[in-house]
Amino acid sequence: MAGPSAPAVLAKGMKHLDLDGHDLPPSPAPSSPSNGRKYALATELVYTESGDQYNSSSMPIYQSATFKGGPGQEYDYSRSGNPTRTHLERHMAKIMNANRALVVSSGMGACDVITRILKPGDEVVTGDDLYGGTNRLLTYLKENGGINVKHVDTTKLDVVKAALSSKTTMVLLETPTNPLIKIVDISGISSAAHEANTDCYVAVDNTMMSPYLQNPLDLGADVTYESGTKYLSGHHDVMAGIIGVNSASLGDKFYFMINSTGCGLAPFDSWLLLRGVKTLAVRMEKQQANAMAIAEFLENHGFKVRYPGLKSHSQYALHWSQARGAGAVLSFETGSINLSERIVESTKLFGISVSFGCVNSLISMPCRMSHASIDPATRKERALPEDIIRLCVGIEDLTDLVDDLSQALVRAGAVRLTSEGFEALSVAEGETGRTTQVVDEP
Ligand SMILES: Cc1ncc(COP(=O)(O)O)c(C=O)c1O
Ligand SMILES: N[C@@H](CCSC[C@H](N)C(=O)O)C(=O)O
């Protein structure tokens, strides 16, 4: 009798290996091969199977508003559902560790869908450092929708606990926050919120991390959402928003809103997002390696830098207990609005632009740009430094980026030349470690 074939022998010895590849699951099914080992995220991101009749390698764009046929068919009208969008949603559910994902026309569209389940009299507890657009929508709901919105310091669990009550129907968090890069304890706050009200939904805006670095649903949140305009697509060529949930009833509620209001992502944009997300791992790895080097460069030259990759970040341990990386957004202060303006205007590779998560490096002054919709009095009340500069680091060559930033700091007059190179003016003036004291020149 012939002995076992070589592959059979191998298979016996290495049960964890899917030697013939037949166990590969179709994306978007949960991709745990039968050998029990789940694929790493970098693999999951790239692996999809369109199920297309011609075996197309890339999911086709079903650029069609309507689908012929009678009642009972899977698709009838693209507002209600479209095969390209469905494929993206199922792929994203896998990536987000969610039972269901829904994709809409922008990150704010996602936030709108989520907050539409609130009713007059409901209470929302949220942070005091939030993306300007989120703050704007919550302010609208407070002023026009009868929703009681409480902004508290979500970095302090006891402060959040004190704000929670049986009337709290939603807790809306960002971590790291935009633009102050504060870290929020997703697990601690989720437990406290559910204890205060078992029906309370904890929603986490995961835009600053992406599912590659953080999975809020695994940490106890009920909803994770993010702007697909940022890291997920990565090229600033599409607007998108994505929502992930584990609860089927919550997923149905959100789907109802999306179908009712018509904010589902269009077929071509769904295709663009699907294409972009495949390179998320390589982009993010390169972007955050560059960001880390730039954060160290600025800190070593005496600037007060906010970045969770730096050990000097006061919530470094908390961040790394819930995330797998630091992302590519950092902010720093100069002590002067005029100085910050001159720096921002003096870079070339760091383009002046809102947004982040793009392959290109960007520079901005949040108080003038992304967070300008928060009125100056509120910005002051929430200690948002007017001089703060936000950097979103891309995939360019690191030396080129450091050179670009160095020449901008020198040209702007933000540094003093020393025998070893240069140091921030604030260091020269003995102001290290200060919380921003904005000095406005006349
Ligand atoms: C943290 C955060 N959440 C949500 C959004 C909204 O996303 P979008 O611009 O795709 O509507 C943005 C930026 O716009 C953001 O920075
Ligand atoms: N004019 C826009 C500003 C978009 S900011 C985009 C992004 N979230 C960021 O933080 O840079 C608006 O008013 O919403």
Short mmCIF file of C-alpha atoms and ligand atoms in Angstrom, two decimals:
data_model
loop_
_atom_site.label_atom_id
_atom_site.label_comp_id
_atom_site.label_asym_id
_atom_site.label_seq_id
_atom_site.Cartn_x
_atom_site.Cartn_y
_atom_site.Cartn_z
CA MET A 1 0.00 0.00 0.00
CA ALA A 2 1.34 3.35 -0.95
CA GLY A 3 2.20 5.66 1.91
CA PRO A 4 0.49 9.00 2.44
CA SER A 5 1.24 11.66 -0.16
CA ALA A 6 3.66 14.41 0.77
CA PRO A 7 0.95 17.06 1.19
CA ALA A 8 -1.05 14.72 3.41
CA VAL A 9 1.98 14.19 5.62
CA LEU A 10 2.58 17.90 5.75
CA ALA A 11 -1.04 18.53 6.53
CA LYS A 12 -0.87 16.15 9.47
CA GLY A 13 2.20 17.83 10.87
CA MET A 14 1.05 21.37 10.29
CA LYS A 15 -2.64 21.33 10.96
CA HIS A 16 -2.76 25.08 11.30
CA LEU A 17 -1.70 25.60 7.66
CA ASP A 18 -4.26 25.74 4.90
CA LEU A 19 -1.91 24.02 2.47
CA ASP A 20 -4.12 23.71 -0.56
CA GLY A 21 -5.89 27.02 -0.03
CA HIS A 22 -9.31 25.37 -0.28
CA ASP A 23 -10.28 26.59 3.15
CA LEU A 24 -10.05 30.21 2.10
CA PRO A 25 -13.39 31.72 2.90
CA PRO A 26 -15.12 34.00 0.47
CA SER A 27 -14.97 37.61 1.46
CA PRO A 28 -17.21 39.00 2.83
CA ALA A 29 -17.85 35.94 4.98
CA PRO A 30 -16.06 35.96 8.34
CA SER A 31 -12.65 34.79 7.28
CA SER A 32 -11.70 32.26 9.89
CA PRO A 33 -10.31 29.39 7.87
CA SER A 34 -11.38 26.00 9.12
CA ASN A 35 -7.95 25.53 10.67
CA GLY A 36 -9.13 28.04 13.26
CA ARG A 37 -6.56 30.74 12.67
CA LYS A 38 -8.06 34.07 11.76
CA TYR A 39 -6.22 35.98 9.09
CA ALA A 40 -4.27 39.01 10.16
CA LEU A 41 -5.90 42.33 9.40
CA ALA A 42 -3.41 43.14 6.63
CA THR A 43 -4.59 40.01 4.82
CA GLU A 44 -8.27 40.62 5.50
CA LEU A 45 -7.98 44.12 4.05
CA VAL A 46 -6.80 42.84 0.67
CA TYR A 47 -8.69 39.60 0.40
CA THR A 48 -12.14 39.91 -1.12
CA GLU A 49 -14.14 37.78 -3.46
CA SER A 50 -16.66 39.55 -5.60
CA GLY A 51 -18.74 36.48 -6.41
CA ASP A 52 -19.05 38.03 -9.85
CA GLN A 53 -20.49 35.95 -12.71
CA TYR A 54 -17.26 36.47 -14.72
CA ASN A 55 -14.95 36.02 -11.69
CA SER A 56 -13.84 39.63 -11.90
CA SER A 57 -10.89 40.31 -9.60
CA SER A 58 -12.24 43.72 -8.68
CA MET A 59 -15.83 44.13 -7.55
CA PRO A 60 -17.77 45.65 -10.47
CA ILE A 61 -19.37 49.07 -10.11
CA TYR A 62 -23.11 48.59 -10.39
CA GLN A 63 -23.74 52.06 -11.72
CA SER A 64 -27.46 51.60 -11.85
CA ALA A 65 -30.22 53.40 -9.96
CA THR A 66 -32.79 50.69 -10.59
CA PHE A 67 -32.88 46.92 -10.96
CA LYS A 68 -35.52 45.24 -13.13
CA GLY A 69 -37.86 42.66 -11.69
CA GLY A 70 -40.71 42.25 -9.29
CA PRO A 71 -41.18 42.16 -5.53
CA GLY A 72 -38.87 39.95 -3.50
CA GLN A 73 -35.70 40.51 -5.49
CA GLU A 74 -32.54 41.47 -3.60
CA TYR A 75 -32.12 44.90 -5.21
CA ASP A 76 -34.71 47.23 -6.67
CA TYR A 77 -33.37 50.77 -6.16
CA SER A 78 -29.85 51.93 -5.25
CA ARG A 79 -31.01 54.19 -2.39
CA SER A 80 -32.25 51.01 -0.70
CA GLY A 81 -29.32 48.85 -1.70
CA ASN A 82 -26.70 48.35 -4.37
CA PRO A 83 -24.45 45.31 -4.94
CA THR A 84 -21.21 47.34 -4.93
CA ARG A 85 -22.22 49.03 -1.67
CA THR A 86 -23.30 45.72 -0.11
CA HIS A 87 -19.97 44.15 -1.00
CA LEU A 88 -18.11 47.04 0.63
CA GLU A 89 -20.34 46.86 3.72
CA ARG A 90 -19.72 43.16 4.17
CA HIS A 91 -16.00 43.58 3.64
CA MET A 92 -15.91 46.44 6.16
CA ALA A 93 -17.92 44.50 8.77
CA LYS A 94 -15.13 41.94 8.70
CA ILE A 95 -12.43 44.59 9.02
CA MET A 96 -14.24 46.38 11.86
CA ASN A 97 -14.99 43.20 13.83
CA ALA A 98 -18.65 44.13 13.47
CA ASN A 99 -21.70 42.02 12.71
CA ARG A 100 -22.93 44.69 10.35
CA ALA A 101 -21.44 47.71 8.62
CA LEU A 102 -23.28 50.45 6.76
CA VAL A 103 -21.63 52.95 4.44
CA VAL A 104 -22.90 56.46 3.85
CA SER A 105 -21.93 59.60 1.99
CA SER A 106 -19.62 61.15 4.63
CA GLY A 107 -18.42 60.86 8.21
CA MET A 108 -20.90 63.54 9.23
CA GLY A 109 -23.58 61.58 7.38
CA ALA A 110 -22.72 58.63 9.65
CA CYS A 111 -22.94 60.85 12.73
CA ASP A 112 -26.31 62.14 11.51
CA VAL A 113 -27.67 58.60 11.03
CA ILE A 114 -26.52 57.62 14.52
CA THR A 115 -27.93 60.67 16.28
CA ARG A 116 -31.27 60.41 14.45
CA ILE A 117 -32.28 57.66 16.87
CA LEU A 118 -32.34 60.30 19.65
CA LYS A 119 -35.70 61.67 20.76
CA PRO A 120 -36.56 65.04 22.34
CA GLY A 121 -35.71 64.88 26.05
CA ASP A 122 -32.85 62.41 25.52
CA GLU A 123 -29.47 63.16 27.01
CA VAL A 124 -26.09 62.86 25.29
CA VAL A 125 -22.81 62.88 27.18
CA THR A 126 -19.86 63.77 25.00
CA GLY A 127 -16.37 65.25 25.09
CA ASP A 128 -15.09 68.79 25.36
CA ASP A 129 -12.60 68.22 22.55
CA LEU A 130 -14.43 67.08 19.44
CA TYR A 131 -14.14 67.52 15.69
CA GLY A 132 -15.77 70.88 14.83
CA GLY A 133 -18.42 69.31 12.58
CA THR A 134 -19.54 66.88 15.29
CA ASN A 135 -19.75 69.74 17.76
CA ARG A 136 -21.81 71.71 15.21
CA LEU A 137 -24.31 68.87 14.70
CA LEU A 138 -24.68 68.27 18.45
CA THR A 139 -25.19 72.00 19.02
CA TYR A 140 -27.92 71.97 16.35
CA LEU A 141 -29.64 69.02 18.05
CA LYS A 142 -29.42 70.79 21.40
CA GLU A 143 -30.89 74.01 20.05
CA ASN A 144 -33.49 72.52 17.72
CA GLY A 145 -34.07 68.87 18.62
CA GLY A 146 -34.70 69.09 22.36
CA ILE A 147 -31.63 66.97 23.10
CA ASN A 148 -29.70 67.74 26.27
CA VAL A 149 -26.03 67.65 25.28
CA LYS A 150 -23.44 67.63 28.07
CA HIS A 151 -19.81 68.32 27.08
CA VAL A 152 -17.44 66.99 29.74
CA ASP A 153 -13.77 66.10 30.03
CA THR A 154 -14.01 62.51 28.81
CA THR A 155 -10.40 61.83 29.78
CA LYS A 156 -11.60 61.69 33.40
CA LEU A 157 -13.71 58.63 34.17
CA ASP A 158 -15.07 60.10 37.42
CA VAL A 159 -16.19 63.26 35.58
CA VAL A 160 -17.98 61.16 32.95
CA LYS A 161 -19.58 58.99 35.65
CA ALA A 162 -20.88 62.09 37.41
CA ALA A 163 -22.46 63.29 34.16
CA LEU A 164 -24.19 59.97 33.40
CA SER A 165 -27.74 59.28 34.53
CA SER A 166 -30.63 56.97 33.70
CA LYS A 167 -31.63 59.62 31.13
CA THR A 168 -28.35 59.28 29.23
CA THR A 169 -29.30 57.61 25.97
CA MET A 170 -26.05 58.16 24.13
CA VAL A 171 -22.40 58.64 24.95
CA LEU A 172 -20.42 59.93 21.99
CA LEU A 173 -16.66 59.66 22.19
CA GLU A 174 -13.57 60.43 20.13
CA THR A 175 -10.19 58.94 20.95
CA PRO A 176 -7.62 60.28 20.30
CA THR A 177 -9.55 63.52 20.16
CA ASN A 178 -9.24 65.93 17.25
CA PRO A 179 -7.15 68.11 17.58
CA LEU A 180 -5.86 67.89 21.18
CA ILE A 181 -5.00 64.18 20.93
CA LYS A 182 -6.56 63.37 24.30
CA ILE A 183 -7.19 59.71 25.08
CA VAL A 184 -10.52 58.42 26.32
CA ASP A 185 -11.01 55.12 28.16
CA ILE A 186 -13.51 53.36 25.84
CA SER A 187 -13.93 50.29 28.03
CA GLY A 188 -14.27 52.16 31.35
CA ILE A 189 -16.78 54.65 29.95
CA SER A 190 -18.78 51.94 28.13
CA SER A 191 -19.20 49.97 31.37
CA ALA A 192 -20.17 53.08 33.32
CA ALA A 193 -22.67 54.18 30.65
CA HIS A 194 -24.35 50.78 30.48
CA GLU A 195 -24.50 50.69 34.27
CA ALA A 196 -26.19 54.10 34.38
CA ASN A 197 -28.69 53.07 31.70
CA THR A 198 -28.78 49.61 30.13
CA ASP A 199 -30.34 51.15 27.00
CA CYS A 200 -27.61 53.73 26.58
CA TYR A 201 -25.64 53.51 23.31
CA VAL A 202 -21.94 54.21 23.40
CA ALA A 203 -20.79 55.48 20.00
CA VAL A 204 -17.11 55.95 19.24
CA ASP A 205 -15.78 58.08 16.40
CA ASN A 206 -12.80 55.97 15.33
CA THR A 207 -11.62 58.30 12.53
CA MET A 208 -8.27 59.13 14.15
CA MET A 209 -7.30 55.45 14.38
CA SER A 210 -9.20 53.46 11.72
CA PRO A 211 -10.03 49.79 12.33
CA TYR A 212 -6.42 48.94 11.56
CA LEU A 213 -5.39 50.40 14.92
CA GLN A 214 -8.46 50.31 17.15
CA ASN A 215 -11.72 48.37 17.40
CA PRO A 216 -14.17 50.13 19.73
CA LEU A 217 -16.76 47.32 19.51
CA ASP A 218 -14.24 44.94 21.07
CA LEU A 219 -13.80 47.41 23.92
CA GLY A 220 -17.48 47.55 24.87
CA ALA A 221 -18.86 50.27 22.59
CA ASP A 222 -22.19 49.68 20.82
CA VAL A 223 -21.41 51.69 17.72
CA THR A 224 -18.18 52.51 15.95
CA TYR A 225 -18.21 55.01 13.12
CA GLU A 226 -15.71 56.97 11.15
CA SER A 227 -15.03 59.23 8.28
CA GLY A 228 -14.00 57.05 5.34
CA THR A 229 -12.73 60.26 3.76
CA LYS A 230 -9.60 59.86 5.91
CA TYR A 231 -7.41 56.76 6.41
CA LEU A 232 -9.84 54.22 4.94
CA SER A 233 -9.75 55.74 1.46
CA GLY A 234 -6.37 57.40 1.97
CA HIS A 235 -6.13 59.56 -1.14
CA HIS A 236 -8.52 62.46 -0.54
CA ASP A 237 -10.52 61.57 -3.61
CA VAL A 238 -13.75 60.38 -2.00
CA MET A 239 -16.08 61.39 0.83
CA ALA A 240 -17.52 58.51 2.85
CA GLY A 241 -18.71 57.49 6.29
CA ILE A 242 -18.99 54.07 7.85
CA ILE A 243 -20.91 52.68 10.80
CA GLY A 244 -20.26 49.34 12.50
CA VAL A 245 -22.52 47.57 15.02
CA ASN A 246 -22.96 44.17 16.60
CA SER A 247 -26.63 44.51 17.49
CA ALA A 248 -28.95 43.45 14.66
CA SER A 249 -31.75 45.74 15.84
CA LEU A 250 -29.44 48.76 15.96
CA GLY A 251 -28.21 47.88 12.47
CA ASP A 252 -31.81 47.75 11.24
CA LYS A 253 -32.56 51.14 12.82
CA PHE A 254 -29.58 52.71 11.06
CA TYR A 255 -30.45 51.03 7.77
CA PHE A 256 -33.98 52.45 8.09
CA MET A 257 -32.52 55.96 8.45
CA ILE A 258 -30.16 55.48 5.51
CA ASN A 259 -32.92 54.24 3.22
CA SER A 260 -35.31 56.94 4.45
CA THR A 261 -32.92 59.84 4.01
CA GLY A 262 -30.99 58.54 1.00
CA CYS A 263 -27.45 58.99 2.32
CA GLY A 264 -26.13 55.53 1.33
CA LEU A 265 -22.79 55.66 -0.44
CA ALA A 266 -23.01 55.83 -4.25
CA PRO A 267 -21.70 52.86 -6.31
CA PHE A 268 -18.59 54.55 -7.69
CA ASP A 269 -17.66 56.00 -4.28
CA SER A 270 -18.18 52.54 -2.75
CA TRP A 271 -15.77 51.13 -5.30
CA LEU A 272 -13.21 53.86 -4.58
CA LEU A 273 -13.43 53.18 -0.85
CA LEU A 274 -13.08 49.44 -1.40
CA ARG A 275 -10.01 50.05 -3.54
CA GLY A 276 -8.51 52.44 -0.98
CA VAL A 277 -9.05 50.23 2.04
CA LYS A 278 -6.94 47.45 0.53
CA THR A 279 -3.77 49.50 1.09
CA LEU A 280 -4.71 50.71 4.58
CA ALA A 281 -2.10 48.55 6.34
CA VAL A 282 0.90 49.66 4.26
CA ARG A 283 -0.17 53.30 4.24
CA MET A 284 -0.80 53.38 7.98
CA GLU A 285 2.48 51.65 8.84
CA LYS A 286 4.48 54.13 6.76
CA GLN A 287 2.46 57.15 7.88
CA GLN A 288 2.78 56.39 11.56
CA ALA A 289 6.49 55.61 11.30
CA ASN A 290 6.97 59.02 9.67
CA ALA A 291 4.69 60.67 12.26
CA MET A 292 6.66 59.15 15.14
CA ALA A 293 9.95 60.46 13.73
CA ILE A 294 8.49 63.92 13.21
CA ALA A 295 6.95 64.02 16.68
CA GLU A 296 10.36 63.13 18.16
CA PHE A 297 12.07 65.69 15.95
CA LEU A 298 9.78 68.49 17.16
CA GLU A 299 9.93 67.39 20.80
CA ASN A 300 13.72 67.10 20.71
CA HIS A 301 13.85 70.68 19.47
CA GLY A 302 11.77 71.93 22.38
CA PHE A 303 8.20 72.08 21.07
CA LYS A 304 5.25 70.89 23.15
CA VAL A 305 4.00 68.01 21.02
CA ARG A 306 0.79 66.01 21.41
CA TYR A 307 1.15 62.52 19.96
CA PRO A 308 0.22 59.19 21.61
CA GLY A 309 3.38 57.56 20.27
CA LEU A 310 5.50 59.76 22.53
CA LYS A 311 6.21 58.47 26.03
CA SER A 312 5.73 62.05 27.23
CA HIS A 313 2.00 61.82 26.37
CA SER A 314 0.30 61.82 29.76
CA GLN A 315 -2.09 59.06 28.66
CA TYR A 316 0.44 56.93 26.79
CA ALA A 317 -0.37 53.77 28.78
CA LEU A 318 -4.13 54.13 28.35
CA HIS A 319 -3.78 54.66 24.61
CA TRP A 320 -1.64 51.57 24.12
CA SER A 321 -3.99 49.50 26.28
CA GLN A 322 -6.74 49.99 23.69
CA ALA A 323 -4.99 50.73 20.39
CA ARG A 324 -2.32 49.04 18.27
CA GLY A 325 -0.63 52.19 17.00
CA ALA A 326 -0.41 55.94 17.36
CA GLY A 327 -1.75 57.02 13.96
CA ALA A 328 -0.34 59.85 11.90
CA VAL A 329 -1.91 62.98 13.38
CA LEU A 330 -0.02 65.12 15.87
CA SER A 331 -0.30 68.66 17.07
CA PHE A 332 2.12 71.14 18.54
CA GLU A 333 2.08 74.64 19.90
CA THR A 334 4.35 77.60 19.31
CA GLY A 335 3.07 80.15 21.83
CA SER A 336 2.02 82.60 19.13
CA ILE A 337 -0.76 82.62 16.54
CA ASN A 338 1.30 84.74 14.14
CA LEU A 339 4.26 82.42 14.45
CA SER A 340 2.04 79.40 13.80
CA GLU A 341 0.60 81.12 10.73
CA ARG A 342 4.09 81.80 9.38
CA ILE A 343 5.10 78.15 9.89
CA VAL A 344 1.98 76.85 8.16
CA GLU A 345 2.58 79.21 5.22
CA SER A 346 6.25 78.22 4.91
CA THR A 347 5.97 74.47 4.30
CA LYS A 348 5.78 73.05 0.81
CA LEU A 349 5.40 69.28 1.15
CA PHE A 350 3.03 69.72 4.10
CA GLY A 351 0.12 71.20 2.15
CA ILE A 352 -2.24 73.60 3.90
CA SER A 353 -5.43 71.61 4.04
CA VAL A 354 -8.13 70.31 6.35
CA SER A 355 -8.59 66.56 6.81
CA PHE A 356 -6.04 63.83 7.51
CA GLY A 357 -5.25 60.19 6.74
CA CYS A 358 -4.11 61.00 3.22
CA VAL A 359 -0.92 59.74 1.55
CA ASN A 360 0.18 63.38 1.33
CA SER A 361 1.34 65.28 4.40
CA LEU A 362 -0.88 68.13 5.54
CA ILE A 363 -0.57 71.07 7.90
CA SER A 364 -3.35 73.19 9.38
CA MET A 365 -4.39 75.53 12.15
CA PRO A 366 -7.54 73.85 13.53
CA CYS A 367 -8.96 77.02 15.13
CA ARG A 368 -8.95 78.70 11.71
CA MET A 369 -9.94 75.64 9.71
CA SER A 370 -11.41 72.31 10.87
CA HIS A 371 -12.63 73.70 14.19
CA ALA A 372 -13.57 77.24 13.09
CA SER A 373 -17.25 76.33 13.50
CA ILE A 374 -16.72 76.20 17.28
CA ASP A 375 -17.16 79.80 18.38
CA PRO A 376 -14.09 81.53 19.89
CA ALA A 377 -15.65 81.77 23.36
CA THR A 378 -16.32 78.02 23.47
CA ARG A 379 -12.83 77.31 22.15
CA LYS A 380 -11.42 79.40 24.99
CA GLU A 381 -13.68 77.76 27.58
CA ARG A 382 -12.48 74.33 26.36
CA ALA A 383 -8.82 75.42 26.39
CA LEU A 384 -8.30 74.85 22.67
CA PRO A 385 -5.06 76.73 21.97
CA GLU A 386 -5.52 79.24 19.16
CA ASP A 387 -1.91 78.76 18.02
CA ILE A 388 -2.13 74.97 17.75
CA ILE A 389 -0.76 73.48 14.54
CA ARG A 390 -1.95 70.05 13.39
CA LEU A 391 0.23 67.86 11.22
CA CYS A 392 -1.12 64.87 9.32
CA VAL A 393 1.87 62.91 8.16
CA GLY A 394 1.86 61.14 4.81
CA ILE A 395 3.99 58.50 3.10
CA GLU A 396 6.67 60.78 1.60
CA ASP A 397 10.38 60.29 2.24
CA LEU A 398 11.07 61.14 5.90
CA THR A 399 14.21 63.20 5.23
CA ASP A 400 12.29 65.37 2.76
CA LEU A 401 9.54 65.91 5.32
CA VAL A 402 11.96 66.83 8.11
CA ASP A 403 13.81 69.20 5.76
CA ASP A 404 10.54 70.84 4.74
CA LEU A 405 9.50 71.35 8.35
CA SER A 406 12.97 72.54 9.42
CA GLN A 407 13.17 75.22 6.73
CA ALA A 408 9.63 76.35 7.62
CA LEU A 409 10.53 76.67 11.33
CA VAL A 410 13.64 78.65 10.48
CA ARG A 411 11.93 80.90 7.90
CA ALA A 412 9.03 81.55 10.26
CA GLY A 413 11.42 82.56 13.03
CA ALA A 414 10.10 79.84 15.35
CA VAL A 415 13.54 78.61 16.35
CA ARG A 416 16.85 80.00 17.53
CA LEU A 417 19.99 78.71 15.86
CA THR A 418 22.40 77.00 18.24
CA SER A 419 25.82 75.36 17.79
CA GLU A 420 24.03 71.97 17.58
CA GLY A 421 21.31 73.06 15.18
CA PHE A 422 18.26 74.90 16.49
CA GLU A 423 15.78 74.96 19.34
CA ALA A 424 12.26 76.29 19.77
CA LEU A 425 12.16 79.92 20.83
CA SER A 426 10.10 78.91 23.84
CA VAL A 427 13.07 76.83 25.04
CA ALA A 428 15.39 79.75 24.63
CA GLU A 429 12.94 81.76 26.72
CA GLY A 430 12.81 79.06 29.39
CA GLU A 431 9.19 78.18 28.65
CA THR A 432 9.46 74.40 28.21
CA GLY A 433 6.54 72.25 29.25
CA ARG A 434 4.17 75.18 29.40
CA THR A 435 0.54 74.74 28.52
CA THR A 436 0.09 77.22 25.76
CA GLN A 437 0.39 80.82 26.71
CA VAL A 438 -0.68 82.41 23.44
CA VAL A 439 1.27 85.58 22.87
CA ASP A 440 -0.32 87.63 20.13
CA GLU A 441 1.88 90.10 18.38
CA PRO A 442 0.18 93.42 17.61
C1 LIG B 1 -12.83 62.99 13.95
C2 LIG B 1 -13.72 63.27 12.77
N1 LIG B 1 -14.94 62.72 12.75
C3 LIG B 1 -15.78 62.93 11.72
C4 LIG B 1 -15.42 63.73 10.66
C5 LIG B 1 -16.41 63.95 9.55
O1 LIG B 1 -16.05 63.27 8.39
P1 LIG B 1 -16.45 63.76 6.92
O2 LIG B 1 -15.64 64.95 6.59
O3 LIG B 1 -16.17 62.58 6.08
O4 LIG B 1 -17.90 64.12 6.97
C6 LIG B 1 -14.16 64.34 10.64
C7 LIG B 1 -13.70 65.21 9.56
O5 LIG B 1 -14.37 65.72 8.74
C8 LIG B 1 -13.30 64.09 11.74
O6 LIG B 1 -12.10 64.66 11.80
N1 LIG B 2 -15.34 73.31 6.04
C1 LIG B 2 -15.42 72.01 6.69
C2 LIG B 2 -14.17 71.70 7.41
C3 LIG B 2 -13.84 70.26 7.31
S1 LIG B 2 -12.63 69.73 8.51
C4 LIG B 2 -12.26 68.12 7.98
C5 LIG B 2 -11.59 67.23 8.97
N2 LIG B 2 -12.52 66.60 9.84
C6 LIG B 2 -10.51 67.83 9.79
O1 LIG B 2 -10.50 67.67 11.02
O2 LIG B 2 -9.60 68.43 9.21
C7 LIG B 2 -16.58 72.05 7.66
O3 LIG B 2 -17.10 73.12 7.97
O4 LIG B 2 -17.03 71.00 8.09
#
